[in-house]
CSV table of C-alpha atoms in Angstrom, one decimal:
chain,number,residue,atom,x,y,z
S,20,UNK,CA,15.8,21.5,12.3
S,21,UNK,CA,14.5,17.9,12.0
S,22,UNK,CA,12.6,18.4,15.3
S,23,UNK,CA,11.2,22.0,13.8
S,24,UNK,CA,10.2,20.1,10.7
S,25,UNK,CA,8.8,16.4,12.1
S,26,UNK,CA,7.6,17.2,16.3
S,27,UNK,CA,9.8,14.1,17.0
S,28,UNK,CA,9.4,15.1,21.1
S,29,UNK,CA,5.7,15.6,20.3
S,30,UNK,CA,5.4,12.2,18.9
S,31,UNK,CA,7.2,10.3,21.1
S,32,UNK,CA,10.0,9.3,18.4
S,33,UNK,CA,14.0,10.4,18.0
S,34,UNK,CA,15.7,10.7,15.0
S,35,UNK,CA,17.6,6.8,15.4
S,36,UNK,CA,13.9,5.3,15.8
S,37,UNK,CA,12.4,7.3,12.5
S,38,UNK,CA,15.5,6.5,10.3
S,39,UNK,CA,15.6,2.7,11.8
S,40,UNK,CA,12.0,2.6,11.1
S,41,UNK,CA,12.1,3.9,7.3
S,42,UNK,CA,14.9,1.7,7.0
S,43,UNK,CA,12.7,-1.4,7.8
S,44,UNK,CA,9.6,0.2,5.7
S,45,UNK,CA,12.2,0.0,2.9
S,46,UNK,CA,13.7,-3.3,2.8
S,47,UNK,CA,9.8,-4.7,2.9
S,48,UNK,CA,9.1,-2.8,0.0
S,49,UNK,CA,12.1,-2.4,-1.8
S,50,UNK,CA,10.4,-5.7,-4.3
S,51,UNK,CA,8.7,-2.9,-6.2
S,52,UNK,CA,12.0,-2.0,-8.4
S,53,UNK,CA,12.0,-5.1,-9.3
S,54,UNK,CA,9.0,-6.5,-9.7
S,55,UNK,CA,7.1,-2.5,-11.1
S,56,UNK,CA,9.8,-2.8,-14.5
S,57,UNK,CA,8.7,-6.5,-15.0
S,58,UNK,CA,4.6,-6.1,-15.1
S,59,UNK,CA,4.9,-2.7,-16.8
S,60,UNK,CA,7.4,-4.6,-19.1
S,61,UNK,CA,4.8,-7.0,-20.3
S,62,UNK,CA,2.7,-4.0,-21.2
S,63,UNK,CA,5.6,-2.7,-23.8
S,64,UNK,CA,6.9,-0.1,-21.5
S,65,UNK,CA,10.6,-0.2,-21.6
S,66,UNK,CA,11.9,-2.0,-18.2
S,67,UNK,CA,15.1,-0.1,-17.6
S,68,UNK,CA,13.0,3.7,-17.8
S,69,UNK,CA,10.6,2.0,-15.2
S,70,UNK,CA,13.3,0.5,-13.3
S,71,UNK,CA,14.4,4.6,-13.0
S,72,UNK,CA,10.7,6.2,-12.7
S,73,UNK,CA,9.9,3.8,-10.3
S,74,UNK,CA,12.7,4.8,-7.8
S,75,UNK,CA,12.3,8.1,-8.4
S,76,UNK,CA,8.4,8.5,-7.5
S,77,UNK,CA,8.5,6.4,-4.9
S,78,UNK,CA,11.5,9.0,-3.9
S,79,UNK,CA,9.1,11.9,-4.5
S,80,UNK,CA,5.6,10.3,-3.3
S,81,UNK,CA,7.2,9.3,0.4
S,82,UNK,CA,9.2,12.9,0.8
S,83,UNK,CA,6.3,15.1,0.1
S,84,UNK,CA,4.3,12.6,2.6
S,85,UNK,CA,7.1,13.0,4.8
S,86,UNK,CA,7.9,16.7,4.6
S,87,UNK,CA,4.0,18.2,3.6
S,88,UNK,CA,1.8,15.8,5.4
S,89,UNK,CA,4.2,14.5,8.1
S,90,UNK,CA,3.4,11.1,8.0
S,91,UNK,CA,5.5,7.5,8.3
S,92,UNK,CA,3.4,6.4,5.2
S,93,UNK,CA,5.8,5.3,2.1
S,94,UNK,CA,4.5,5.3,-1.3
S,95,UNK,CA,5.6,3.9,-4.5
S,96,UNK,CA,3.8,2.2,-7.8
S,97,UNK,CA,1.2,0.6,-6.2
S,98,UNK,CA,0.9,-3.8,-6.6
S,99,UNK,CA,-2.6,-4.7,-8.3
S,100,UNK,CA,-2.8,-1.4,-10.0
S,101,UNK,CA,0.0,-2.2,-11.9
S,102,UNK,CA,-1.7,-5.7,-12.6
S,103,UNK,CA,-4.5,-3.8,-13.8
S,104,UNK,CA,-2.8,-1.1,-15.5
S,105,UNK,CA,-0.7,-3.7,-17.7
S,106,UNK,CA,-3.2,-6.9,-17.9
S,107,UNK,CA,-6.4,-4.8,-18.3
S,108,UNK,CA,-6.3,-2.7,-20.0
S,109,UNK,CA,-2.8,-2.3,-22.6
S,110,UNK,CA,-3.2,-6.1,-23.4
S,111,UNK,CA,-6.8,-6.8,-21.8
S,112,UNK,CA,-8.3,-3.8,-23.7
S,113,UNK,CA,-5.4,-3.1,-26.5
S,114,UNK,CA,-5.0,0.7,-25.2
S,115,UNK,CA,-1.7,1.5,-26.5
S,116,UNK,CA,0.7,2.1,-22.8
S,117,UNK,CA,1.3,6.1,-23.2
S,118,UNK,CA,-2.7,6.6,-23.4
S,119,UNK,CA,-3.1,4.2,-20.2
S,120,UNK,CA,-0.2,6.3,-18.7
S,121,UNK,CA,-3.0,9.3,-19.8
S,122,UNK,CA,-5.7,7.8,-18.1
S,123,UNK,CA,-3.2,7.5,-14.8
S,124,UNK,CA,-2.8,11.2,-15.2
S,125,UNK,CA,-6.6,12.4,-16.0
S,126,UNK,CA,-7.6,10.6,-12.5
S,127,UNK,CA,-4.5,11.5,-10.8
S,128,UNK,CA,-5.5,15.1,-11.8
S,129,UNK,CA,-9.1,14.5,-10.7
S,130,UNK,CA,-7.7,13.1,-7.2
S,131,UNK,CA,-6.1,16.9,-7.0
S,132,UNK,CA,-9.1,18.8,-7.5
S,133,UNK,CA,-11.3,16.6,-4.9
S,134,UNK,CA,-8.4,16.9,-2.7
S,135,UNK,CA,-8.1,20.6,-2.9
S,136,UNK,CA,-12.5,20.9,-2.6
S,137,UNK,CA,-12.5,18.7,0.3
S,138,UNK,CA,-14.3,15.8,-1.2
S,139,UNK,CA,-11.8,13.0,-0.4
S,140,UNK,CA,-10.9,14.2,3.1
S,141,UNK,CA,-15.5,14.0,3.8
S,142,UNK,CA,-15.3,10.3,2.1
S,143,UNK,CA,-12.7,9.2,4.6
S,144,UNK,CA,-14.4,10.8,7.8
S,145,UNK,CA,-17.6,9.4,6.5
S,146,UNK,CA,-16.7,5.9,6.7
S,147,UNK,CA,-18.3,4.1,9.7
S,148,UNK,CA,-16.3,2.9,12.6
S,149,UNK,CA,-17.2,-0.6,11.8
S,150,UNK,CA,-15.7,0.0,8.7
S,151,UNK,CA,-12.6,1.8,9.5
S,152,UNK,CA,-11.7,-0.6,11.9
S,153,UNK,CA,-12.6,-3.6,9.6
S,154,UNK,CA,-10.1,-2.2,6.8
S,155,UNK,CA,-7.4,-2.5,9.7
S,156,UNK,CA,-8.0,-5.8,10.2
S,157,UNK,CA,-8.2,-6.6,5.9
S,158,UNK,CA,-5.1,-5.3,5.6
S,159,UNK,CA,-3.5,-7.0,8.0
S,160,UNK,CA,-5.3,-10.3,6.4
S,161,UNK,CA,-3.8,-9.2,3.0
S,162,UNK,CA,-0.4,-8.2,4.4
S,163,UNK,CA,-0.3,-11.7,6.0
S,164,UNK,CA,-1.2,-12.9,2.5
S,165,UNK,CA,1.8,-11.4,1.0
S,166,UNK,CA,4.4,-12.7,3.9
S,167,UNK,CA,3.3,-16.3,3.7
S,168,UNK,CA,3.5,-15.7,0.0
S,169,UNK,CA,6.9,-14.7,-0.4
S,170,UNK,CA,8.0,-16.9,2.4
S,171,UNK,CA,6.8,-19.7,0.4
S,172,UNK,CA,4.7,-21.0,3.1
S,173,UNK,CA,1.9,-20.4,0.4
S,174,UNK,CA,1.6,-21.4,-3.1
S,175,UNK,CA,-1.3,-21.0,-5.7
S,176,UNK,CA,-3.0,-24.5,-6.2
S,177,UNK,CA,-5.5,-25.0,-9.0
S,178,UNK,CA,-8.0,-27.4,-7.5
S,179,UNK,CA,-8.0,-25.6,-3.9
S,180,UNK,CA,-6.6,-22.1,-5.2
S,181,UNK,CA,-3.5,-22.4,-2.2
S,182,UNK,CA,-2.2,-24.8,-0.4
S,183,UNK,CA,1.1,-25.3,1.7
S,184,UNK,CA,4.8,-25.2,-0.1
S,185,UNK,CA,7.2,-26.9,0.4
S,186,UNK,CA,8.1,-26.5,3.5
S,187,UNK,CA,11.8,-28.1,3.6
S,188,UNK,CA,12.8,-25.9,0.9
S,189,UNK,CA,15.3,-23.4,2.7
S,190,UNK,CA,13.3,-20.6,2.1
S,191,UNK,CA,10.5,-21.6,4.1
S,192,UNK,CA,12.6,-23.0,7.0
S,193,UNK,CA,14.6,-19.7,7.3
S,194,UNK,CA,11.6,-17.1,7.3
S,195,UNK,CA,9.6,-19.3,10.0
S,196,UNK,CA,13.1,-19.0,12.1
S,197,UNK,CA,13.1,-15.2,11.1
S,198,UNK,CA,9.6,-14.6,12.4
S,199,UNK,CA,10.1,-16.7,16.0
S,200,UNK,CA,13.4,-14.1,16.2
S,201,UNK,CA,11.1,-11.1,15.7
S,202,UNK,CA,9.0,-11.7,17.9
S,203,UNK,CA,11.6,-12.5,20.4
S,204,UNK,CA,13.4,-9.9,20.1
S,205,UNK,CA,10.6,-7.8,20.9
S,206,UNK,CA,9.0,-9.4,23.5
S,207,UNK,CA,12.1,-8.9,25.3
S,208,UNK,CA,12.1,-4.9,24.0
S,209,UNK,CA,15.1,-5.1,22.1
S,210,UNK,CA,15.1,-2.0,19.4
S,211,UNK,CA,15.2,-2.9,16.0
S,212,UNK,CA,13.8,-6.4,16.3
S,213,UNK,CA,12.1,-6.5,12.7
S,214,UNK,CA,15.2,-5.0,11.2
S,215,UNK,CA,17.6,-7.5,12.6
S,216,UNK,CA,15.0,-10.1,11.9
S,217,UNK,CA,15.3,-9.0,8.1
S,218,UNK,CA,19.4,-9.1,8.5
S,219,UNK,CA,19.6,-11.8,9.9
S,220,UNK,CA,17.4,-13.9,7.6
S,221,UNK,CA,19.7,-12.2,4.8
S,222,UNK,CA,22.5,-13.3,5.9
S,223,UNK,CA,21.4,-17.1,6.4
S,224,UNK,CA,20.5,-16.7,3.1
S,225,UNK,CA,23.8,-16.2,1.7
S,226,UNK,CA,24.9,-19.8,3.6
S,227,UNK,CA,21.7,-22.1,3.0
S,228,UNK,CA,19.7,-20.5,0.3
S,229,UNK,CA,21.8,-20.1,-3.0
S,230,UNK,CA,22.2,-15.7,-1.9
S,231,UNK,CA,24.9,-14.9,-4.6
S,232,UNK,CA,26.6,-11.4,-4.0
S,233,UNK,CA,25.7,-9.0,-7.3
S,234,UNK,CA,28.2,-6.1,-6.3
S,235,UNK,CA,26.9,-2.4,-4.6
S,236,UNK,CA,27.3,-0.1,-7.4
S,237,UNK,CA,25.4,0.4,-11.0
S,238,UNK,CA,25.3,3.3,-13.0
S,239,UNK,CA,21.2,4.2,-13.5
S,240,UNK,CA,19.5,3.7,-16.8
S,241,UNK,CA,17.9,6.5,-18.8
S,242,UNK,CA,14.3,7.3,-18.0
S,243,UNK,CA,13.8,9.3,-22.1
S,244,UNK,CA,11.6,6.4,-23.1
S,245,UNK,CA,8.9,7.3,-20.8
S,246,UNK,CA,9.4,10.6,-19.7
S,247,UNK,CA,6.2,12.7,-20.8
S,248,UNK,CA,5.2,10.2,-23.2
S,249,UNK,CA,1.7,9.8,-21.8
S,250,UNK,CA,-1.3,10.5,-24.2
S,251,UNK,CA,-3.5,12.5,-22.5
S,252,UNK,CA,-5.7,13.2,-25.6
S,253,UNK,CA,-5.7,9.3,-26.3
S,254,UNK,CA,-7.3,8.7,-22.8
S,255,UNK,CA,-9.6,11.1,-23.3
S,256,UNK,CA,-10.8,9.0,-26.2
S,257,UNK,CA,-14.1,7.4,-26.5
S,258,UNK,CA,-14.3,3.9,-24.5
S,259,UNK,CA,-11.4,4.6,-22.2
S,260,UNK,CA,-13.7,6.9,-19.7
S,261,UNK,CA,-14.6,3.7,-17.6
S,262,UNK,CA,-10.4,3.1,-17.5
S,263,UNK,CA,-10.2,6.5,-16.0
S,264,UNK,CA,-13.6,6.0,-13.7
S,265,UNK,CA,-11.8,2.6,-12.8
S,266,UNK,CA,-8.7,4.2,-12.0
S,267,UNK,CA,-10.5,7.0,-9.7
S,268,UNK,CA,-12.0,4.4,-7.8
S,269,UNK,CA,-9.1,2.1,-7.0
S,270,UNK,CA,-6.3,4.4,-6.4
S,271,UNK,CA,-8.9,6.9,-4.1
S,272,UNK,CA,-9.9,3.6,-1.6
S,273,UNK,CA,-6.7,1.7,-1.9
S,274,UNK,CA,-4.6,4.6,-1.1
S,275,UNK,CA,-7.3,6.0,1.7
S,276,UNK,CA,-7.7,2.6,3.2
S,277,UNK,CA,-4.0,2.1,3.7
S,278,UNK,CA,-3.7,5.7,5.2
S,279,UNK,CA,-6.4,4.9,7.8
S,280,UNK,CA,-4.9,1.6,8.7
S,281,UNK,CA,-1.3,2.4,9.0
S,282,UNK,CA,-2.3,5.8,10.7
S,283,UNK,CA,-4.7,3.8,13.0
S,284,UNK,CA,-2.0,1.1,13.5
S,285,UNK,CA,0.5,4.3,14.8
S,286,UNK,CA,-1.9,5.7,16.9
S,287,UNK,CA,-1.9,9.3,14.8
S,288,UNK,CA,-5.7,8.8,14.6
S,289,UNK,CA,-7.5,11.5,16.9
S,290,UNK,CA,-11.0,10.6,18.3
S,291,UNK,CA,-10.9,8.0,15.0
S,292,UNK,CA,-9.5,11.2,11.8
S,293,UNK,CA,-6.1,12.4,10.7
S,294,UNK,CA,-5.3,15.3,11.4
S,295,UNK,CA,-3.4,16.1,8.5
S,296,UNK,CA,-5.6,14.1,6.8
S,297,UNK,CA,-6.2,16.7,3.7
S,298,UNK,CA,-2.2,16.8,3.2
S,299,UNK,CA,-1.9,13.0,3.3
S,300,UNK,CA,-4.3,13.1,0.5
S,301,UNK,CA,-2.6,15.8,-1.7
S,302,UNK,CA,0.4,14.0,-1.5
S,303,UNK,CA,-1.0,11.1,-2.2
S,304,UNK,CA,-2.5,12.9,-5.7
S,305,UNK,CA,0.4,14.7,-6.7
S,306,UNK,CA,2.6,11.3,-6.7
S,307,UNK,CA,0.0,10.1,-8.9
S,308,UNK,CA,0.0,12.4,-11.6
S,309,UNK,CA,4.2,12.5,-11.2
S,310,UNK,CA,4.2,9.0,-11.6
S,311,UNK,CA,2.5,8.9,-15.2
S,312,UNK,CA,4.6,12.1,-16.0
S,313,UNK,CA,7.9,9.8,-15.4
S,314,UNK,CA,6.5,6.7,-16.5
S,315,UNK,CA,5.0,4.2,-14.4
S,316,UNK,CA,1.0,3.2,-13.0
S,317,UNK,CA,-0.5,4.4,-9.9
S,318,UNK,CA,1.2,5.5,-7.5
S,319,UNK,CA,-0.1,5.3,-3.5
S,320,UNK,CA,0.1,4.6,-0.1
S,321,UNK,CA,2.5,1.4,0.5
S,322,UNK,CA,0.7,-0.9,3.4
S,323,UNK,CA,4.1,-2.1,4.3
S,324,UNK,CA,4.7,0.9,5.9
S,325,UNK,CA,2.9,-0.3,9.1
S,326,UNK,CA,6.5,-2.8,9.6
S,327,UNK,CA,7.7,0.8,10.1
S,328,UNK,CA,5.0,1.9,12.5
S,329,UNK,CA,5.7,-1.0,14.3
S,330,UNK,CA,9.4,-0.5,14.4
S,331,UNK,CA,8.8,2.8,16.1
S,332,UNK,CA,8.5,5.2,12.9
S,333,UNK,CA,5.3,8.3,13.7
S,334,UNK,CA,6.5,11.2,11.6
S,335,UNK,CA,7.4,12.1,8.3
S,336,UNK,CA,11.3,11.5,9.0
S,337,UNK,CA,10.5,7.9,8.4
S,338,UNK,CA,8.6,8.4,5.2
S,339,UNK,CA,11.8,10.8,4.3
S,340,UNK,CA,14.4,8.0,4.9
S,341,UNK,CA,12.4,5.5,2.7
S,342,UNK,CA,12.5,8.5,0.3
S,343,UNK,CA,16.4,8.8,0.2
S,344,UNK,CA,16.6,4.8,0.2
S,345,UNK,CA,14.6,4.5,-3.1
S,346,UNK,CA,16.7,7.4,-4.5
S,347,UNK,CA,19.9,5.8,-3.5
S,348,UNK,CA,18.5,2.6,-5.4
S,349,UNK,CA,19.2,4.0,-8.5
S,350,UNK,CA,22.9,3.6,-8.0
S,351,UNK,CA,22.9,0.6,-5.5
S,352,UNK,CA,20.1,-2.0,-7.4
S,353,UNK,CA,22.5,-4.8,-6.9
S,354,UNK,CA,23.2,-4.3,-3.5
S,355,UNK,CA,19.2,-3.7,-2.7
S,356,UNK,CA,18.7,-7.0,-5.0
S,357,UNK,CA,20.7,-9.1,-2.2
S,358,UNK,CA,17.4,-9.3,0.6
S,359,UNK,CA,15.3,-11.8,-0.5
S,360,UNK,CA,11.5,-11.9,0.0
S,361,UNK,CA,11.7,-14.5,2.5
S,362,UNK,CA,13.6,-12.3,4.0
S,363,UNK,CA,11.5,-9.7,4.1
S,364,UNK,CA,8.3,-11.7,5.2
S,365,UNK,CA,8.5,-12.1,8.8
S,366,UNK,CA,8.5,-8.9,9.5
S,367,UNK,CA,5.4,-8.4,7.4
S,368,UNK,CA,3.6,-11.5,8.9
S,369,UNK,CA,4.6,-10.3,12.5
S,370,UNK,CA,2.7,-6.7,11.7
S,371,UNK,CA,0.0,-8.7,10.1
S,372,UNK,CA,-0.8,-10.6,13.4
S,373,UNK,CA,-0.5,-7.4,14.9
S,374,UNK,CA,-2.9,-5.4,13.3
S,375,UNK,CA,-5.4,-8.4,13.5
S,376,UNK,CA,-6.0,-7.0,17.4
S,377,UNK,CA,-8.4,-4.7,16.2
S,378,UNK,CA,-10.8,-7.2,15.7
S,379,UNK,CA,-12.6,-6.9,19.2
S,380,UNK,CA,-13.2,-3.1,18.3
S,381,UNK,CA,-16.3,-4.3,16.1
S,382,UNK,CA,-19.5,-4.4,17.4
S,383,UNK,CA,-20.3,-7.8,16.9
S,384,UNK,CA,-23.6,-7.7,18.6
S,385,UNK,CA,-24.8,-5.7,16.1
S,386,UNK,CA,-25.1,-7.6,12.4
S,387,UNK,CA,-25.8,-4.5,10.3
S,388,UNK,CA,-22.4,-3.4,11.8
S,389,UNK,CA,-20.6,-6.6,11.7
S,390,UNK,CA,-21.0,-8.3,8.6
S,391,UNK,CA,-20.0,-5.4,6.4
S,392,UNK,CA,-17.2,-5.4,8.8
S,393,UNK,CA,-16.4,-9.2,7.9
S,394,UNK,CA,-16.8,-9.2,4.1
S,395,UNK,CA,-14.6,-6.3,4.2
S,396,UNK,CA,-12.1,-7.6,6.0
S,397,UNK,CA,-12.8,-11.3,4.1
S,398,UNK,CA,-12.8,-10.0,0.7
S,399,UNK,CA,-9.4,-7.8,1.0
S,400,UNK,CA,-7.0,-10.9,1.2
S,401,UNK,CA,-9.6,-13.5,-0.8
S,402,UNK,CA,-9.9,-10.4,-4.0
S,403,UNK,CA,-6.1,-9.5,-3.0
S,404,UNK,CA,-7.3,-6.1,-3.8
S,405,UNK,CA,-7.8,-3.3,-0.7
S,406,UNK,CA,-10.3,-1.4,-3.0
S,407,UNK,CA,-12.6,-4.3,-3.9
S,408,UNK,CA,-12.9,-5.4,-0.4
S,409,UNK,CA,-13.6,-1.4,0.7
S,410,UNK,CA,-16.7,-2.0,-2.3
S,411,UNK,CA,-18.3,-4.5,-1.3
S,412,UNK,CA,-18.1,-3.5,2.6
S,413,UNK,CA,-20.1,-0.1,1.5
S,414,UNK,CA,-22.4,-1.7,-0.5
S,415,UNK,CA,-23.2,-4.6,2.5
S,416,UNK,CA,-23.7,-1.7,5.1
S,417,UNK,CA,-25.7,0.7,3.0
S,418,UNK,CA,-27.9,-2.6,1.6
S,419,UNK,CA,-28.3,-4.2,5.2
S,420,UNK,CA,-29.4,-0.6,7.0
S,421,UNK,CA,-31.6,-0.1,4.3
S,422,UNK,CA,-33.7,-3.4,4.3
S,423,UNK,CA,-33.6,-3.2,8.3
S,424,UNK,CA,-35.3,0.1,8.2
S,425,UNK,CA,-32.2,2.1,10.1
S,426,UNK,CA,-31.1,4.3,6.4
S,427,UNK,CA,-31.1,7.2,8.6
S,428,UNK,CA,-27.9,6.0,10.4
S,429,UNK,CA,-26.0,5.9,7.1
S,430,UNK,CA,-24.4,9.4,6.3
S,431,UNK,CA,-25.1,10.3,2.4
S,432,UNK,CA,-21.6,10.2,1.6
S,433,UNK,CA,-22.0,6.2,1.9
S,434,UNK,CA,-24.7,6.0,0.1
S,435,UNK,CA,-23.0,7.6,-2.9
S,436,UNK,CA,-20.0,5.6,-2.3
S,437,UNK,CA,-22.0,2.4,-2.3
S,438,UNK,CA,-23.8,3.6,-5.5
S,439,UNK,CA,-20.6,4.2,-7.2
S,440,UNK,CA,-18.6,1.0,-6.6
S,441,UNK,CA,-22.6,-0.8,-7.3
S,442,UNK,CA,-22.3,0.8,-11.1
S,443,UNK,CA,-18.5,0.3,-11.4
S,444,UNK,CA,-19.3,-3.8,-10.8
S,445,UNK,CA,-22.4,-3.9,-12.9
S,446,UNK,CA,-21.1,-1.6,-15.9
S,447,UNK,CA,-17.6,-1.7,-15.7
S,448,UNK,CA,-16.7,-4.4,-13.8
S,449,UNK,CA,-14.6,-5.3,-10.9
């Protein structure tokens, strides 16, 4: 049945590799249960219904990617759209949450409708190669952000922005030892090197970083307080449009950026498309509109899922694993609590130098090619925001083939992409 369902012989996989590989995906994402209830909680949204919401769309999201699109891309509340959702605009803009949660749904509902037409598949196979190869390499920048974050390696500095932690500090010392193991362990070809490299940093944990042991079984929290309490007529209301437009924008290039660069990462990209690419995106919508149904932001396309890629995963059975991991969180949060994020960071920052290969695919030669390729892979990590770099990399290649006389070259679906994200920075803002 599973071979029926995911082509595992077709793809090169097994069923040990795809559920070792969504097992990895997890445990680098797994954060979001934690760290979803606590931004969303700053917005007045009750923590312990998010806690539940988020498990269960990430649970939905990842098994109708699995099962419809057949894809090892996980997907849960997405990080930065949260930010937005909770900073921006409930205490930013004073929108009460359930007509935020509205505004989730309207563009969630929008994504649907240019899914189903088509729209969003021709936006994705009209990005340039240049570009498509540069949003590889950004999110490998950003993932690397994100390990050497939660490694500790990295801390926010307010003359310099960053600078180096404290690197005696146990944390540090054990996810630098993690990351030499990873890559050990598979230079040598040993299976499972990024898992153990996770399990093995756990474990330390336990001895020389302060790891307390929170038990295995809690009974779930009730998800009433959030459950269809969105106000769709309240984001319809006047001034909340550019939320929505906002919204729209973000979630359609975050999410399609991370599909293109985990996909591309997998090798599942023929002659530079997806396939499946129109089912990967009406996945990607329907968790969406779910998501503010049960209570929680945008929901999309987790870029942590290339650690499963490179663990072997390449169908859907991995996205299905990560889906019955998030569902089994509901009952085991303590026991999912235990792996730290140094911990978890290695394996991230071992993808991350990975997916930085793809670099030598630009056409440097060329500058109307390159540099949009640069600031988009620049502005990824330095923004910490997929969609903002993917805006200013249209805008740099339709401005810079325009005002070198080659506009021909650029297909018009750029042009209107580069229009749109130009009037979302000027009028809206970024």
């Amino acid at each position: 049945m599973l071979e029926r369902l995911f082509k595992l012989k077709q793809s090169g996989s097994d069923v040990r590799t795809e559920m070792l590989a969504g097992l990895t995906t997890f445990l680098t994402m797994a954060y979001i249960i934690f760290v979803n209830p606590a931004i969303l909680g700053d917005a007045g949204i009750p923590k312990e219904a998010v806690f539940v919401a988020t498990c269960l769309v990430a649970a939905l999201g990842s098994a109708v990617m699995g099962l419809y699109a057949n894809y090892p891309i996980a997907m849960a509340p997405g990080m930065g759209l949260n930010a937005y959702f909770a900073y921006a605009v409930v205490l930013g803009m004073g929108v009460p949450w359930p007509a935020a949660l509205g505004a989730v749904f309207v563009s969630g509902c929008l994504f649907i409708l240019a899914s189903l037409f088509g729209l969003r598949a021709m936006i994705v196979n009209g990005i340039p190669h240049s570009l498509r190869v540069a949003i590889t390499v950004g999110l490998g920048m950003f993932l690397a952000l994100i390990a050497l974050k939660n490694a500790g390696i990295v801390v926010p500095n307010a003359p310099t922005l960053v600078k180096a932690g404290d690197l005696h500090q146990p944390g540090p010392i054990m996810a630098v030892a993690g990351f030499l193991l990873v890559v050990t362990l598979d230079r040598l070809r040993v299976r499972g090197a990024i898992l153990i490299g996770i399990v093995a940093v756990t474990v330390l944990s336990f001895f020389f970083g302060g790891n307390t042991f929170q038990g295995v079984v809690s009974a779930p929290p009730s998800i009433a307080p959030t459950f269809l309490h969105l106000d769709v007529p309240g984001a319809l209301g006047v001034g909340i449009q550019n939320v929505i437009l906002v919204f729209f924008l973000v979630e359609l290039f975050d999410a399609t950026g991370t599909l293109m660069g985990v996909a591309s990462r997998a090798g599942l990209l023929v002659e530079g498309k997806m396939e499946r690419l129109s089912k990967a995106l009406l996945a990607d919508s329907a968790a969406i509109v779910a998501g503010a149904a049960l209570g929680t932001s945008s929901t999309t396309a987790y870029v942590e899922s290339a650690a499963g890629v490179q663990a072997g995963g390449r169908t859907g059975l991995t996205a299905l694993t990560v889906a019955a991991l998030f569902l089994a969180c509901l009952f085991i949060a303590p026991l999912a609590a235990v792996v730290p994020p140094y911990a978890t960071a290695p394996a991230l920052l071992f993808v991350a130098c990975l997916m930085l290969r793809d670099l030598g695919d630009i056409e440097w030669g060329d500058t109307t090619e390159a540099i949009p390729a640069a600031i988009t892979a620049l502005v990824i990590p330095f923004t910490y925001s997929i969609a903002e770099g993917i805006a200013f990399g249209f805008i740099t290649y339709a401005a810079l083939k325009l005002t070198t006389g080659r506009a021909r070259e650029v297909a018009p679906v750029v042009w209107v992409i580069a229009l749109l994200f130009t009037f979302k920075i000027v009028y809206v803002g970024t």
